[in-house]
């Protein structure tokens, strides 16, 4: 049954992502243009992440911070309520999750899924896949997701090890209906953020 669910998941990932890219193309174009004219630097933020089975891949997002932000100030830690490295348009993109849209291409390419554990950078919280404790490697049994159980529930409010435990819970409980539930939870969470923004 799990294998069937995985096949359905991949099919749904490709179809929904392609449809999403086509429908959202005008928005993608507008966002890209605004980023380009409002702040020096590239439109897309590209970073190495750990994916399924610990393989490295490049994740793509709309750039919301100044160039080389991860090497300035607080590094990987982002203070959403007032981090000076976040651009004006970037603050809006992060609040509405529009910065995540380019990851739809990651999904089409097969390096990510719509739902799954969030892919960590290669050097944090552990340096390289091989340095993760055995219990924590379970989270890499699934393709990483644009959203997931951790993002829809605890987000950044708990330690990395606690987030990994939630990711492992997702891997254990995975089925298509659970993915659909997480997607609805994510939409609800994003709607609350947008309401707060306005």
XYZ file of C-alpha atoms in Angstrom:
198
model
C 0.000 0.000 0.000
C 2.861 2.391 0.821
C 4.391 1.823 -2.655
C 1.060 2.648 -4.292
C 0.796 5.819 -2.198
C 4.317 6.820 -3.275
C 3.451 6.340 -6.963
C 0.271 8.421 -6.559
C 2.248 11.058 -4.654
C 4.817 11.437 -7.439
C 2.128 11.610 -10.129
C 0.221 14.257 -8.161
C 3.450 16.197 -7.530
C 4.260 16.479 -11.244
C 0.720 17.261 -12.427
C -0.098 19.801 -9.709
C 3.287 21.522 -10.020
C 3.037 21.877 -13.809
C -0.527 23.195 -13.520
C 0.607 25.558 -10.774
C 3.500 26.913 -12.862
C 1.195 27.533 -15.841
C -1.548 29.234 -13.799
C 0.845 31.261 -11.656
C 3.191 32.266 -14.478
C 1.939 35.902 -14.610
C 2.481 36.227 -10.844
C 5.937 34.648 -11.120
C 6.823 37.160 -13.836
C 5.597 40.148 -11.809
C 7.426 39.016 -8.645
C 10.649 38.421 -10.598
C 10.434 41.888 -12.169
C 9.798 43.635 -8.840
C 12.741 41.857 -7.192
C 15.030 42.770 -10.085
C 14.189 46.474 -10.125
C 13.918 46.978 -6.342
C 17.187 45.491 -5.087
C 20.607 44.707 -6.610
C 21.279 41.027 -7.148
C 19.766 37.924 -8.735
C 16.034 37.190 -8.785
C 16.445 33.658 -7.496
C 18.149 32.433 -4.353
C 19.989 29.157 -4.983
C 21.374 27.028 -2.168
C 22.660 23.486 -1.664
C 20.373 21.352 0.492
C 20.205 17.722 1.610
C 17.482 15.729 -0.086
C 16.289 12.135 -0.297
C 18.841 9.612 0.971
C 21.136 12.505 1.920
C 21.846 13.477 -1.702
C 22.653 17.153 -2.263
C 20.635 19.311 -4.649
C 20.005 22.986 -5.322
C 16.839 24.532 -3.957
C 15.397 27.593 -5.727
C 13.422 30.405 -4.100
C 12.693 34.025 -4.888
C 15.390 36.094 -3.192
C 13.992 37.867 -0.122
C 17.238 39.040 1.482
C 20.270 41.033 0.484
C 23.009 39.186 -1.407
C 25.152 36.876 0.799
C 22.769 37.364 3.742
C 23.659 33.956 5.230
C 27.221 35.221 5.768
C 26.134 38.483 7.406
C 24.750 39.236 10.865
C 22.812 36.315 12.357
C 23.779 33.915 9.570
C 21.140 31.208 9.096
C 18.981 32.578 11.908
C 16.333 34.937 10.528
C 14.407 37.311 12.789
C 11.114 37.550 10.890
C 9.928 40.505 12.971
C 12.725 42.823 11.926
C 15.793 41.305 10.317
C 17.546 44.179 8.489
C 18.813 41.762 5.829
C 15.278 41.158 4.530
C 14.352 43.465 1.646
C 11.057 45.375 1.568
C 9.582 43.159 -1.141
C 11.171 40.181 0.589
C 9.178 40.800 3.758
C 5.955 40.643 1.749
C 7.062 37.541 -0.161
C 7.967 35.702 3.053
C 4.708 36.663 4.778
C 2.657 35.378 1.834
C 4.972 32.401 1.073
C 5.283 33.608 -2.533
C 9.047 33.205 -2.216
C 8.539 29.426 -2.216
C 6.919 29.258 -5.669
C 10.111 28.567 -7.700
C 10.396 25.288 -5.786
C 7.625 23.982 -8.012
C 10.418 23.429 -10.542
C 12.293 21.378 -7.932
C 9.188 19.229 -7.615
C 8.910 18.714 -11.388
C 12.611 17.797 -11.541
C 12.109 15.205 -8.809
C 14.413 16.662 -6.160
C 11.455 17.754 -4.023
C 7.820 16.948 -3.331
C 4.894 19.206 -2.512
C 4.794 17.651 0.974
C 7.715 16.234 2.916
C 10.435 17.055 5.454
C 12.017 20.474 4.961
C 15.456 20.067 3.298
C 18.231 21.354 5.593
C 21.364 23.108 4.410
C 24.356 20.792 4.055
C 26.170 22.144 7.122
C 23.375 22.644 9.695
C 22.113 21.292 12.082
C 24.734 18.613 11.351
C 27.667 18.906 8.971
C 26.786 16.546 6.139
C 24.366 13.630 5.987
C 26.950 11.225 7.423
C 27.057 13.165 10.706
C 23.332 12.883 11.405
C 22.508 10.423 14.219
C 21.002 7.194 12.879
C 17.575 8.003 14.337
C 17.579 11.361 12.517
C 18.400 9.888 9.099
C 14.851 8.527 8.800
C 13.669 11.979 7.669
C 15.741 11.498 4.488
C 13.730 8.419 3.471
C 11.260 10.739 1.704
C 11.763 13.500 -0.825
C 11.905 16.882 0.949
C 8.824 19.054 0.635
C 7.858 22.647 -0.075
C 5.664 22.216 2.984
C 5.377 19.466 5.546
C 4.123 18.426 8.949
C 6.838 20.447 10.695
C 6.113 23.620 8.715
C 2.357 23.242 9.250
C 2.716 22.758 13.012
C 5.817 23.728 15.010
C 7.789 25.595 12.296
C 10.813 27.257 13.960
C 9.391 27.325 17.494
C 11.321 24.226 18.628
C 14.897 22.951 18.370
C 16.172 21.227 15.236
C 16.144 17.813 16.920
C 12.482 18.323 17.860
C 11.697 19.306 14.269
C 13.446 16.163 13.040
C 11.230 14.080 15.353
C 8.160 15.656 13.713
C 9.661 14.894 10.269
C 10.159 11.273 11.343
C 6.532 11.170 12.480
C 5.513 12.259 8.978
C 7.634 9.524 7.379
C 5.996 6.904 9.631
C 2.439 8.131 9.038
C 2.766 8.983 5.341
C -0.171 8.361 3.028
C -1.893 10.495 0.387
C -4.732 11.544 2.693
C -2.184 12.730 5.269
C -0.453 14.794 2.543
C -3.783 16.394 1.606
C -4.440 17.231 5.274
C -1.002 18.884 5.566
C -1.627 20.927 2.402
C -4.900 22.242 3.870
C -3.143 22.993 7.176
C -0.506 24.957 5.245
C -3.090 26.961 3.294
C -4.897 27.785 6.552
C -1.633 28.865 8.203
C -0.685 31.057 5.212
C -4.146 32.663 5.220
C -3.708 33.625 8.889
C -0.304 35.142 8.116
C -1.764 37.169 5.236
C -4.607 38.401 7.461
C -2.053 39.527 10.041
C 0.000 41.199 7.295
C -2.927 43.346 6.204
